[in-house]
Coordinates of C-alpha atoms and ligand atoms in Angstrom, one line a residue:
Chain A
M1314 CA 15.9 30.8 -37.0
N1315 CA 19.6 31.4 -36.3
G1316 CA 22.3 28.9 -36.8
A1317 CA 22.8 28.0 -33.2
A1318 CA 19.1 27.1 -32.7
A1319 CA 19.0 25.1 -35.8
A1320 CA 21.9 23.1 -34.6
T1321 CA 20.3 22.2 -31.3
P1322 CA 19.1 18.6 -31.5
L1323 CA 15.4 17.9 -30.9
V1324 CA 16.3 15.0 -28.7
S1325 CA 19.6 14.4 -26.9
A1326 CA 20.4 11.4 -24.8
R1327 CA 23.6 11.8 -22.8
I1328 CA 25.2 8.7 -21.3
V1329 CA 21.8 7.4 -20.3
G1330 CA 21.6 4.4 -18.0
K1331 CA 18.6 2.4 -16.8
T1332 CA 18.7 -0.4 -14.3
F1333 CA 15.9 -2.9 -13.6
Q1334 CA 16.5 -4.3 -10.1
D1335 CA 20.1 -5.4 -10.8
F1336 CA 19.9 -5.7 -14.6
E1337 CA 21.4 -2.9 -16.7
A1338 CA 19.0 -2.5 -19.6
L1339 CA 20.7 0.8 -20.9
I1340 CA 24.4 1.6 -20.5
E1341 CA 25.9 5.0 -21.5
V1342 CA 23.5 5.5 -24.4
D1343 CA 24.4 8.6 -26.4
C1344 CA 22.2 9.8 -29.2
D1345 CA 21.2 13.1 -30.8
V1346 CA 18.4 13.4 -33.2
M1347 CA 18.0 16.6 -35.2
R1348 CA 14.7 18.1 -36.3
G1349 CA 13.4 16.3 -39.4
E1350 CA 15.7 13.4 -39.0
V1351 CA 14.6 9.8 -39.2
V1352 CA 16.6 7.4 -37.1
C1353 CA 16.2 3.7 -37.0
I1354 CA 17.3 1.6 -34.1
I1355 CA 18.1 -2.0 -34.7
G1356 CA 19.5 -4.7 -32.5
P1357 CA 18.9 -8.2 -31.1
S1358 CA 16.0 -9.0 -28.7
G1359 CA 16.6 -7.7 -25.2
S1360 CA 19.2 -5.1 -26.3
G1361 CA 17.2 -2.2 -24.8
K1362 CA 15.6 -0.6 -27.8
T1363 CA 12.1 -0.5 -26.3
T1364 CA 13.4 0.6 -23.0
F1365 CA 15.2 3.5 -24.7
L1366 CA 12.0 4.7 -26.4
R1367 CA 10.0 4.3 -23.2
C1368 CA 12.6 6.5 -21.4
I1369 CA 12.2 9.2 -24.1
N1370 CA 8.5 9.0 -23.7
Q1371 CA 8.8 8.8 -19.9
L1372 CA 6.8 5.6 -19.6
E1373 CA 10.0 4.5 -17.8
T1374 CA 12.3 6.6 -15.7
Y1375 CA 16.0 6.7 -16.5
D1376 CA 18.5 6.7 -13.7
K1377 CA 21.8 7.8 -15.2
G1378 CA 22.8 10.6 -17.6
S1379 CA 20.2 12.9 -19.0
I1380 CA 17.6 13.1 -21.8
W1381 CA 16.7 16.4 -23.4
L1382 CA 13.8 17.4 -25.6
E1383 CA 14.0 20.8 -27.3
G1384 CA 16.7 21.6 -24.8
E1385 CA 14.4 20.8 -21.9
L1386 CA 15.5 18.2 -19.3
L1387 CA 13.0 15.3 -19.2
G1388 CA 11.5 14.3 -15.9
Y1389 CA 13.3 16.7 -13.6
R1390 CA 13.7 20.3 -12.7
R1391 CA 17.1 21.6 -11.7
V1392 CA 17.0 23.5 -8.4
G1393 CA 20.6 24.9 -8.0
E1394 CA 22.8 21.8 -7.7
A1395 CA 19.8 19.6 -6.8
L1396 CA 17.1 17.8 -8.8
Q1397 CA 13.4 17.8 -8.3
P1398 CA 11.2 15.2 -10.0
L1399 CA 8.5 16.9 -12.1
T1400 CA 4.9 16.4 -11.1
E1401 CA 2.6 14.1 -13.0
K1402 CA 1.0 17.0 -14.8
E1403 CA 4.3 18.5 -15.9
I1404 CA 5.4 15.1 -17.2
A1405 CA 2.2 14.7 -19.1
R1406 CA 2.8 18.1 -20.6
Q1407 CA 6.4 17.1 -21.7
R1408 CA 5.0 13.8 -23.1
R1409 CA 2.6 15.6 -25.4
K1410 CA 5.6 16.6 -27.5
T1411 CA 6.2 13.0 -28.4
G1412 CA 3.8 10.6 -30.1
M1413 CA 4.3 6.9 -29.5
V1414 CA 3.2 4.0 -31.7
F1415 CA 3.2 0.6 -30.0
Q1416 CA 4.0 -2.9 -31.3
R1417 CA 0.6 -4.1 -30.2
F1418 CA -1.3 -1.0 -31.4
N1419 CA -3.0 -0.4 -28.0
L1420 CA -6.0 1.3 -29.5
F1421 CA -8.8 2.0 -27.1
P1422 CA -11.3 -0.9 -27.8
H1423 CA -14.3 0.9 -26.4
L1424 CA -14.0 3.8 -28.8
T1425 CA -14.4 4.0 -32.6
A1426 CA -11.5 4.8 -34.8
L1427 CA -12.6 8.4 -35.0
Q1428 CA -13.0 8.6 -31.2
N1429 CA -9.6 7.1 -30.7
V1430 CA -8.1 10.0 -32.7
T1431 CA -10.2 12.8 -31.1
E1432 CA -9.8 11.5 -27.5
G1433 CA -6.4 13.2 -26.9
P1434 CA -7.3 16.6 -28.5
I1435 CA -10.6 16.8 -26.6
Q1436 CA -9.6 15.5 -23.2
V1437 CA -6.0 16.8 -23.1
L1438 CA -5.8 19.8 -25.4
K1439 CA -9.4 20.8 -24.6
R1440 CA -10.2 21.3 -28.3
R1441 CA -13.9 21.8 -29.2
P1442 CA -15.4 18.4 -30.3
A1443 CA -16.4 19.6 -33.7
E1444 CA -13.0 21.0 -34.4
A1445 CA -11.3 17.8 -33.1
R1446 CA -13.5 15.7 -35.3
E1447 CA -12.6 17.7 -38.4
Q1448 CA -8.9 17.4 -37.7
A1449 CA -9.3 13.7 -36.9
M1450 CA -11.1 13.0 -40.2
A1451 CA -8.3 14.7 -42.1
L1452 CA -5.8 12.5 -40.2
L1453 CA -7.8 9.4 -40.9
A1454 CA -7.8 10.4 -44.6
R1455 CA -4.1 10.8 -44.5
V1456 CA -3.6 7.2 -43.3
G1457 CA -6.3 6.1 -45.9
L1458 CA -9.0 5.2 -43.4
E1459 CA -11.7 7.9 -43.6
A1460 CA -14.2 5.1 -44.6
K1461 CA -13.5 3.3 -41.3
A1462 CA -14.1 6.3 -39.0
E1463 CA -17.0 4.7 -37.3
A1464 CA -15.5 1.2 -36.9
Y1465 CA -14.4 -0.1 -33.6
P1466 CA -10.8 -1.5 -33.3
A1467 CA -12.1 -5.1 -33.2
E1468 CA -13.6 -4.6 -36.6
L1469 CA -10.3 -3.5 -38.2
S1470 CA -7.4 -5.5 -39.5
G1471 CA -4.0 -5.2 -37.8
G1472 CA -2.7 -2.9 -40.4
Q1473 CA -5.7 -0.7 -40.2
Q1474 CA -5.5 -0.6 -36.4
Q1475 CA -1.9 0.4 -36.6
R1476 CA -2.7 3.2 -39.0
V1477 CA -5.4 4.5 -36.7
A1478 CA -2.8 4.4 -33.9
I1479 CA -0.5 6.5 -36.0
A1480 CA -3.3 9.0 -36.6
R1481 CA -4.1 9.0 -32.9
A1482 CA -0.5 9.9 -32.1
L1483 CA -0.4 12.6 -34.8
A1484 CA -3.6 14.2 -33.5
M1485 CA -1.5 15.6 -30.6
Q1486 CA 0.7 17.4 -33.1
P1487 CA 3.9 16.0 -31.7
Q1488 CA 7.4 17.2 -32.4
L1489 CA 8.7 13.7 -32.4
M1490 CA 7.2 10.3 -33.3
L1491 CA 8.5 7.1 -31.6
F1492 CA 7.7 3.8 -33.3
D1493 CA 8.4 0.5 -31.4
E1494 CA 8.4 -2.3 -34.0
P1495 CA 5.2 -1.0 -35.5
T1496 CA 5.0 -3.8 -38.1
S1497 CA 6.2 -6.8 -36.2
A1498 CA 2.8 -7.9 -35.0
L1499 CA 1.4 -7.7 -38.5
D1500 CA 0.8 -10.4 -41.1
P1501 CA 3.3 -9.9 -43.9
E1502 CA 0.8 -8.6 -46.4
L1503 CA -0.2 -5.8 -44.1
V1504 CA 3.3 -4.5 -43.3
G1505 CA 3.5 -2.5 -46.6
E1506 CA 0.5 -0.2 -45.9
V1507 CA 1.8 0.8 -42.5
L1508 CA 5.4 1.4 -43.8
Q1509 CA 3.9 3.5 -46.6
V1510 CA 2.2 5.8 -44.0
M1511 CA 5.5 6.1 -42.2
R1512 CA 7.3 6.8 -45.4
D1513 CA 4.8 9.6 -46.1
L1514 CA 5.3 11.0 -42.6
A1515 CA 9.1 11.1 -43.1
A1516 CA 8.7 12.8 -46.4
D1517 CA 6.6 15.5 -44.7
G1518 CA 9.6 16.2 -42.5
M1519 CA 8.4 14.5 -39.2
T1520 CA 11.2 13.7 -36.8
M1521 CA 11.1 10.0 -36.1
I1522 CA 12.8 7.3 -34.1
V1523 CA 11.9 3.9 -35.3
V1524 CA 12.8 0.6 -33.7
T1525 CA 12.4 -1.9 -36.6
H1526 CA 13.6 -5.1 -38.1
E1527 CA 12.6 -3.9 -41.6
M1528 CA 16.0 -3.4 -43.1
G1529 CA 14.5 -2.3 -46.4
F1530 CA 12.6 0.5 -44.7
A1531 CA 15.7 1.5 -42.7
R1532 CA 17.8 1.7 -45.9
E1533 CA 15.2 3.7 -47.9
V1534 CA 13.9 6.1 -45.3
S1535 CA 16.3 6.6 -42.4
D1536 CA 19.0 9.2 -42.2
R1537 CA 20.9 7.2 -39.6
V1538 CA 20.8 3.7 -38.1
I1539 CA 21.8 2.9 -34.6
F1540 CA 22.8 -0.6 -33.7
M1541 CA 22.3 -1.5 -30.1
D1542 CA 23.4 -4.6 -28.2
K1543 CA 23.2 -5.5 -24.5
G1544 CA 22.0 -2.1 -23.6
R1545 CA 24.8 -0.2 -25.4
V1546 CA 25.0 1.7 -28.7
V1547 CA 27.5 -0.4 -30.5
E1548 CA 27.6 1.4 -33.8
T1549 CA 25.9 4.2 -35.7
G1550 CA 26.0 5.4 -39.3
T1551 CA 23.9 5.8 -42.4
A1552 CA 22.0 2.7 -43.4
A1553 CA 24.3 2.1 -46.4
E1554 CA 27.5 2.4 -44.3
L1555 CA 26.2 0.1 -41.6
M1556 CA 24.7 -2.5 -43.8
S1557 CA 27.4 -2.8 -46.5
N1558 CA 30.4 -2.1 -44.3
P1559 CA 29.8 -2.7 -40.6
R1560 CA 32.8 -1.9 -38.4
E1561 CA 31.9 -4.0 -35.4
E1562 CA 31.8 -7.8 -35.3
R1563 CA 28.5 -7.8 -33.4
T1564 CA 26.9 -5.6 -36.0
R1565 CA 28.0 -8.0 -38.8
G1566 CA 26.7 -11.0 -36.9
F1567 CA 23.3 -9.4 -36.3
L1568 CA 22.9 -8.2 -39.9
K1569 CA 23.7 -11.7 -41.1
S1570 CA 21.1 -13.2 -38.7
V1571 CA 18.5 -10.8 -39.9
A1572 CA 19.3 -11.4 -43.6
R1573 CA 18.9 -15.1 -42.9
G1574 CA 15.7 -14.8 -40.9
Chain B
M1422 CA -25.7 -53.9 -49.1
H1423 CA -26.9 -50.3 -49.0
T1424 CA -26.4 -48.1 -52.0
T1425 CA -26.8 -44.3 -52.4
P1426 CA -28.2 -42.6 -55.5
D1427 CA -25.9 -40.0 -57.1
R1428 CA -26.9 -36.8 -58.9
A1429 CA -28.0 -38.7 -62.0
G1430 CA -30.0 -41.1 -59.8
R1431 CA -27.5 -43.9 -60.4
E1432 CA -26.8 -46.2 -57.5
T1433 CA -23.2 -46.1 -56.3
A1434 CA -21.5 -48.6 -54.1
P1435 CA -20.5 -47.5 -50.5
G1436 CA -16.9 -46.5 -50.1
T1437 CA -16.9 -44.5 -53.3
V1438 CA -17.3 -40.8 -53.6
S1439 CA -20.2 -39.4 -55.6
D1440 CA -21.2 -35.8 -56.2
L1441 CA -24.2 -36.1 -53.9
D1442 CA -26.0 -32.8 -53.1
I1443 CA -27.6 -33.0 -49.6
S1444 CA -29.8 -29.9 -50.3
K1445 CA -31.7 -31.9 -52.9
M1446 CA -32.7 -34.7 -50.5
R1447 CA -35.4 -35.2 -48.0
T1448 CA -34.2 -35.1 -44.3
I1449 CA -35.6 -37.6 -41.8
R1450 CA -36.0 -36.0 -38.3
T1451 CA -34.2 -37.6 -35.4
I1452 CA -36.7 -37.7 -32.5
P1453 CA -35.2 -35.8 -29.4
Y1454 CA -36.6 -38.1 -26.7
G1455 CA -34.5 -36.4 -24.0
R1456 CA -35.8 -33.0 -24.8
I1457 CA -39.4 -34.2 -25.0
L1458 CA -39.0 -35.9 -21.6
S1459 CA -37.5 -32.8 -19.9
V1460 CA -40.1 -30.4 -21.3
G1461 CA -42.9 -32.8 -20.2
L1462 CA -41.5 -32.9 -16.6
I1463 CA -41.1 -29.1 -16.4
V1464 CA -44.7 -28.5 -17.7
L1465 CA -46.0 -31.1 -15.2
A1466 CA -44.1 -29.5 -12.3
A1467 CA -45.2 -26.0 -13.2
F1468 CA -48.8 -27.1 -13.5
G1469 CA -48.6 -28.8 -10.1
I1470 CA -47.2 -25.7 -8.4
V1471 CA -49.7 -23.3 -10.0
R1472 CA -52.6 -25.6 -9.1
A1473 CA -51.4 -26.0 -5.6
F1474 CA -51.3 -22.3 -5.0
A1475 CA -54.6 -21.6 -6.8
M1476 CA -56.4 -24.4 -4.9
G1477 CA -54.5 -24.0 -1.7
D1478 CA -55.6 -22.0 1.4
I1479 CA -54.6 -18.6 -0.1
N1480 CA -57.1 -15.9 -0.5
W1481 CA -55.8 -14.2 -3.6
A1482 CA -58.3 -11.4 -3.3
I1483 CA -56.7 -10.4 -0.1
T1484 CA -53.3 -10.4 -1.6
W1485 CA -54.5 -8.2 -4.4
Q1486 CA -56.3 -5.9 -1.9
Y1487 CA -53.1 -5.3 0.1
M1488 CA -50.9 -4.9 -3.0
F1489 CA -51.0 -1.1 -2.9
W1490 CA -51.7 -0.7 0.8
P1491 CA -50.1 2.6 2.0
T1492 CA -47.8 1.2 4.7
I1493 CA -46.6 -1.5 2.2
M1494 CA -45.9 1.3 -0.3
M1495 CA -44.0 3.1 2.3
G1496 CA -42.0 0.0 3.1
L1497 CA -41.3 -0.6 -0.6
F1498 CA -40.2 2.9 -1.0
N1499 CA -37.8 2.6 2.0
T1500 CA -36.4 -0.6 0.7
I1501 CA -35.7 1.0 -2.7
W1502 CA -34.1 4.2 -1.6
M1503 CA -32.1 2.5 1.1
S1504 CA -30.7 0.0 -1.5
I1505 CA -29.9 2.8 -3.9
V1506 CA -28.2 5.0 -1.4
C1507 CA -26.2 2.2 0.2
M1508 CA -25.2 0.8 -3.2
A1509 CA -24.0 4.3 -4.3
I1510 CA -22.0 4.7 -1.2
G1511 CA -20.6 1.2 -1.7
V1512 CA -19.5 1.8 -5.3
V1513 CA -17.8 5.1 -4.4
I1514 CA -16.0 3.5 -1.4
G1515 CA -15.3 0.4 -3.5
L1516 CA -13.7 2.5 -6.3
M1517 CA -11.5 4.4 -3.9
C1518 CA -10.4 1.2 -2.1
A1519 CA -9.7 -0.5 -5.4
I1520 CA -7.5 2.3 -6.6
A1521 CA -5.8 2.6 -3.1
R1522 CA -5.2 -1.1 -3.1
D1523 CA -2.9 -0.9 -6.1
S1524 CA -1.3 2.4 -5.2
V1525 CA 2.4 2.8 -4.6
N1526 CA 1.7 4.3 -1.3
P1527 CA 2.0 1.5 1.3
V1528 CA -0.2 3.4 3.9
L1529 CA -3.1 3.7 1.4
R1530 CA -2.6 0.1 0.4
G1531 CA -2.6 -1.1 4.0
A1532 CA -5.7 0.9 4.8
S1533 CA -7.6 -0.5 1.8
I1534 CA -6.6 -4.1 2.8
F1535 CA -7.7 -3.5 6.4
Y1536 CA -11.0 -2.0 5.3
T1537 CA -11.9 -4.9 3.1
W1538 CA -10.8 -7.4 5.7
F1539 CA -12.9 -5.9 8.5
F1540 CA -16.1 -5.1 6.7
R1541 CA -16.2 -8.4 4.8
G1542 CA -15.2 -10.4 7.8
A1543 CA -17.7 -9.3 10.5
P1544 CA -21.3 -10.6 10.0
L1545 CA -23.6 -7.9 8.6
I1546 CA -26.2 -8.1 11.4
L1547 CA -23.4 -7.6 13.9
Q1548 CA -22.2 -4.5 12.1
L1549 CA -25.8 -3.1 12.0
L1550 CA -26.1 -3.7 15.8
I1551 CA -22.7 -2.1 16.5
W1552 CA -23.6 1.0 14.5
F1553 CA -27.0 1.3 16.1
N1554 CA -25.5 1.0 19.6
L1555 CA -22.6 3.3 18.9
A1556 CA -23.8 5.6 21.6
L1557 CA -22.7 3.0 24.2
V1558 CA -19.1 3.5 23.1
F1559 CA -19.1 7.2 22.1
P1560 CA -21.8 9.1 24.0
R1561 CA -20.9 12.3 21.9
L1562 CA -19.7 12.6 18.4
S1563 CA -17.7 15.5 17.2
L1564 CA -16.0 16.4 13.9
F1565 CA -12.8 18.4 14.7
G1566 CA -14.9 20.7 16.9
L1567 CA -16.8 22.0 13.9
F1568 CA -19.8 19.9 14.8
E1569 CA -20.8 18.2 17.9
A1570 CA -23.9 16.2 18.9
R1571 CA -25.2 13.5 21.1
T1572 CA -24.7 10.1 19.4
V1573 CA -28.2 8.8 20.1
E1574 CA -29.6 11.8 18.2
V1575 CA -27.4 11.2 15.2
I1576 CA -27.6 7.4 15.0
T1577 CA -31.2 6.7 14.1
P1578 CA -32.2 3.3 12.5
V1579 CA -31.8 5.1 9.2
T1580 CA -28.3 6.3 9.7
A1581 CA -27.2 3.1 11.3
A1582 CA -28.6 1.1 8.3
I1583 CA -26.9 3.4 5.8
L1584 CA -23.6 3.1 7.6
G1585 CA -23.9 -0.7 8.1
F1586 CA -25.0 -1.5 4.5
G1587 CA -23.0 1.2 2.7
L1588 CA -19.6 0.3 4.4
N1589 CA -20.3 -3.4 3.9
A1590 CA -21.2 -2.9 0.2
G1591 CA -18.0 -0.9 -0.2
A1592 CA -15.9 -3.8 0.9
Y1593 CA -17.4 -6.2 -1.6
A1594 CA -17.5 -3.6 -4.4
S1595 CA -13.8 -2.9 -4.0
E1596 CA -12.9 -6.5 -4.8
I1597 CA -15.2 -6.5 -7.8
I1598 CA -13.9 -3.2 -9.1
R1599 CA -10.3 -4.2 -8.5
A1600 CA -10.8 -7.4 -10.5
G1601 CA -12.2 -5.3 -13.3
L1602 CA -9.3 -2.8 -13.3
L1603 CA -6.8 -5.7 -13.3
G1604 CA -8.6 -7.1 -16.3
V1605 CA -7.8 -4.1 -18.4
D1606 CA -4.5 -4.5 -20.4
R1607 CA -1.6 -2.4 -19.0
G1608 CA -1.0 -1.2 -22.6
Q1609 CA -4.2 0.8 -22.4
F1610 CA -2.9 2.9 -19.5
E1611 CA 0.4 3.5 -21.3
A1612 CA -1.3 4.4 -24.6
A1613 CA -3.5 6.9 -22.6
K1614 CA -0.4 8.4 -21.0
A1615 CA 1.4 8.5 -24.4
I1616 CA -1.3 10.9 -25.7
G1617 CA -0.6 13.2 -22.7
M1618 CA -3.3 12.1 -20.2
T1619 CA -2.7 12.2 -16.5
G1620 CA -3.3 9.1 -14.5
A1621 CA -6.7 10.4 -13.3
T1622 CA -7.9 11.2 -16.8
A1623 CA -6.6 7.8 -18.1
L1624 CA -8.5 6.0 -15.4
R1625 CA -11.7 7.9 -16.0
R1626 CA -11.7 7.9 -19.8
I1627 CA -9.9 4.8 -20.8
V1628 CA -9.5 2.2 -18.0
L1629 CA -12.7 2.5 -16.1
P1630 CA -15.1 2.3 -19.1
Q1631 CA -13.4 -0.9 -20.1
A1632 CA -13.5 -2.3 -16.6
M1633 CA -17.2 -1.6 -16.4
R1634 CA -17.9 -4.4 -18.8
T1635 CA -16.6 -7.0 -16.4
V1636 CA -17.6 -5.2 -13.3
L1637 CA -21.3 -4.7 -14.1
P1638 CA -22.6 -8.3 -13.8
P1639 CA -21.2 -9.0 -10.3
L1640 CA -22.1 -5.4 -9.2
G1641 CA -25.7 -6.0 -10.4
N1642 CA -25.6 -9.2 -8.3
E1643 CA -24.5 -7.1 -5.3
F1644 CA -27.4 -4.7 -5.9
I1645 CA -29.9 -7.4 -6.0
S1646 CA -28.6 -9.0 -2.7
M1647 CA -28.6 -5.5 -1.2
I1648 CA -32.4 -5.1 -2.0
K1649 CA -33.1 -8.3 -0.1
M1650 CA -30.6 -7.6 2.7
T1651 CA -32.2 -4.4 3.7
S1652 CA -34.8 -6.5 5.4
L1653 CA -32.1 -7.3 8.0
A1654 CA -32.4 -3.7 9.2
S1655 CA -35.8 -4.5 10.7
I1656 CA -33.9 -5.7 13.7
I1657 CA -32.8 -2.2 14.4
G1658 CA -36.2 -0.8 13.7
F1659 CA -35.9 0.3 10.1
S1660 CA -39.3 -0.2 8.4
D1661 CA -38.5 -1.9 5.0
L1662 CA -40.9 -3.8 2.7
L1663 CA -40.8 -7.1 4.6
R1664 CA -41.2 -5.4 7.9
S1665 CA -44.3 -3.4 6.8
V1666 CA -45.8 -6.7 5.6
Q1667 CA -45.1 -8.4 8.9
N1668 CA -46.6 -5.5 10.8
L1669 CA -49.8 -6.1 8.9
Y1670 CA -50.1 -9.8 9.3
F1671 CA -49.3 -9.6 13.0
V1672 CA -52.6 -7.8 13.3
N1673 CA -54.8 -9.6 10.7
T1674 CA -53.1 -13.0 10.6
R1675 CA -53.3 -13.2 6.7
V1676 CA -49.7 -14.4 6.8
I1677 CA -49.3 -16.1 3.4
E1678 CA -51.4 -13.6 1.5
L1679 CA -49.2 -10.7 2.7
L1680 CA -46.0 -12.6 2.2
M1681 CA -47.1 -13.0 -1.4
V1682 CA -47.5 -9.3 -1.7
A1683 CA -43.9 -8.8 -0.6
T1684 CA -42.7 -11.6 -3.0
V1685 CA -44.4 -9.9 -5.9
W1686 CA -42.9 -6.5 -5.1
Y1687 CA -39.4 -7.9 -4.6
L1688 CA -39.6 -9.7 -7.9
V1689 CA -40.9 -6.5 -9.6
V1690 CA -38.0 -4.4 -8.3
V1691 CA -35.4 -7.1 -9.2
T1692 CA -36.8 -7.4 -12.7
I1693 CA -36.7 -3.7 -13.3
L1694 CA -33.1 -3.7 -12.0
S1695 CA -32.1 -6.5 -14.3
I1696 CA -33.5 -4.7 -17.4
F1697 CA -31.5 -1.6 -16.4
Q1698 CA -28.4 -3.7 -15.9
Q1699 CA -28.8 -5.2 -19.4
M1700 CA -29.0 -1.7 -20.9
L1701 CA -25.9 -0.7 -19.1
E1702 CA -24.1 -3.8 -20.2
R1703 CA -25.0 -3.2 -23.8
R1704 CA -23.7 0.4 -23.4
F1705 CA -20.4 -0.6 -22.0
G1706 CA -20.0 -3.6 -24.3
R1707 CA -19.6 -1.4 -27.3
G1708 CA -16.6 -2.2 -29.4
F1709 CA -16.1 -5.6 -27.7
V1710 CA -18.7 -7.5 -29.7
R1711 CA -18.2 -7.6 -33.4
R1712 CA -21.2 -6.0 -35.0
A1713 CA -22.7 -7.6 -38.1
Q1714 CA -21.1 -6.3 -41.3
R1715 CA -23.1 -3.5 -42.7
Ligands
LIG969 N1 10.0 -3.7 -16.4 C1 11.1 -4.5 -16.5 N2 11.6 -5.1 -15.5 C2 12.7 -5.9 -15.5 N3 13.4 -6.0 -16.7 C3 13.0 -5.4 -17.8 C4 11.8 -4.6 -17.8 N4 11.6 -4.1 -19.0 C5 12.7 -4.6 -19.8 N5 13.5 -5.4 -19.0 C6 14.7 -6.0 -19.5 O1 15.5 -5.1 -20.2 C7 16.1 -5.7 -21.3 C8 15.8 -4.8 -22.5 O2 14.5 -4.9 -22.8 P1 13.8 -4.2 -24.1 O3 12.4 -4.5 -24.1 O4 14.2 -2.8 -24.1 O5 14.5 -4.9 -25.3 P2 14.3 -4.8 -26.8 O6 15.6 -4.4 -27.4 O7 13.1 -3.9 -27.1 O8 13.9 -6.3 -27.3 P3 12.9 -6.8 -28.4 O9 13.5 -6.7 -29.7 O10 12.6 -8.2 -28.0 O11 11.6 -6.0 -28.2 C9 15.5 -7.1 -21.5 O12 16.5 -8.0 -21.0 C10 14.3 -7.1 -20.5 O13 14.2 -8.4 -19.9
LIG970 MG1 11.1 -4.2 -27.8

């Protein structure tokens, strides 16, 4: 790998804007994430954190600026000076490079834990079922759940469900993992096991963007923290910088409210 | 004043707590008068009905004799295949309409709404008659010049019945399937897309199997009504179970005996169908009922 390629960010968002009806959910969001980097996004409710992740994963379209993944423009093809929206198939192909973990798990309730993990590889990547199962068992072992392979989601605790959801996303061998408040729907005693899986992932060099209210996790694992408010990136820096010495008044206020909460 | 014995057999005064163990005591049954009364009434009624039919002016030997009569078997066969074919057409159309109904394309949406409105709105008998008499409107049918024929030759009682019942079933099935699709959490669709599925794959693999759970009971109902509704097609000359029975009693005047034959067969078919439906429901209910801990 030459120096220039290594310096290309895995994800780049350039002055990204997103408007719902007449409400601006994202305003001039700029953000680069390098390969192997772990970036945490914090900010008050309604600040656009989820919307930003959904734009990167193209569950939502953006309408200003541009988002790039591995140097590839997301959602559109450039035809000279014009833009052409990608077809559904092409978007699905771009989306495979990112894995998404949702706040409410969204496991497929009619499939067992193992089937949840093999579904993508078999249906989308056209892997042979035996091969997919083997890989899935390895992933379930990695999140500590090989014993629960045959359980249905309804038979798992929240923490176990979220770990299966992480395994399901990893099964697609993504370049980038997106986490949207992965622990905020969990009982306090189950938060630790999910954070541990994420910590291990980060240690293995996975590129991650994590929306979270877990300041301890942000401080310990993240390379960088982005503070968002009212659709804008207000401040960005290492966790230590941001938490001990916030430059912006809004950041200070938010951190205080989180510490109190 | 009442007293209760405690564990050591000592009497304790009411209003005080003792370490009484109810498992060590004899239980006195409460007599369920209401239940005894209702059971008694039902047994009495059942006995009355059975007795009336057994003693009444029905010659059960004749009923039995006609049970497997060739023309009745033919009618039964017609009823069954017509119901299956029309229900299959109904489910396919219903699925397409349900998807079109929530599409972003306004033309598809409009077409779907119009379809349901029309085929649910007009009485079924009327629709059968219109299809059967289509030749009066269009003497010749042609398909983009690829195929052309005289309408009277194409529209037989069978094709008219298939069109009438199938299109009608589609209108009802579309509402049932749509309700099922709406009942699946939006997050399921997004999670499917997030692992790289296209909308069609997500629908087939993730959303529809979950919708099946809520769709099956009402769809089973539709199937059962369909089996009975096929008898309407006798007015355009389709020979179903009821019609074949009527044809016989017009000749031999054993009206009730033959109606009993039809009743038995309808109940047999519906019973088999219900068993099949239960199996399907169990299959698609997987994961939604907590299994006993193993
Ligand atoms: N589909 C939508 N239609 C209209 N408005 C929306 C939609 N999705 C999000 N919004 C609005 O965009 C804003 C940003 O929402 P978003 O979910 O991104 O916030 P968030 O930072 O994730 O908040 P939280 O911490 O509560 O999850 C909110 O004000 C929300 O009401
Ligand atoms: Mg959010």
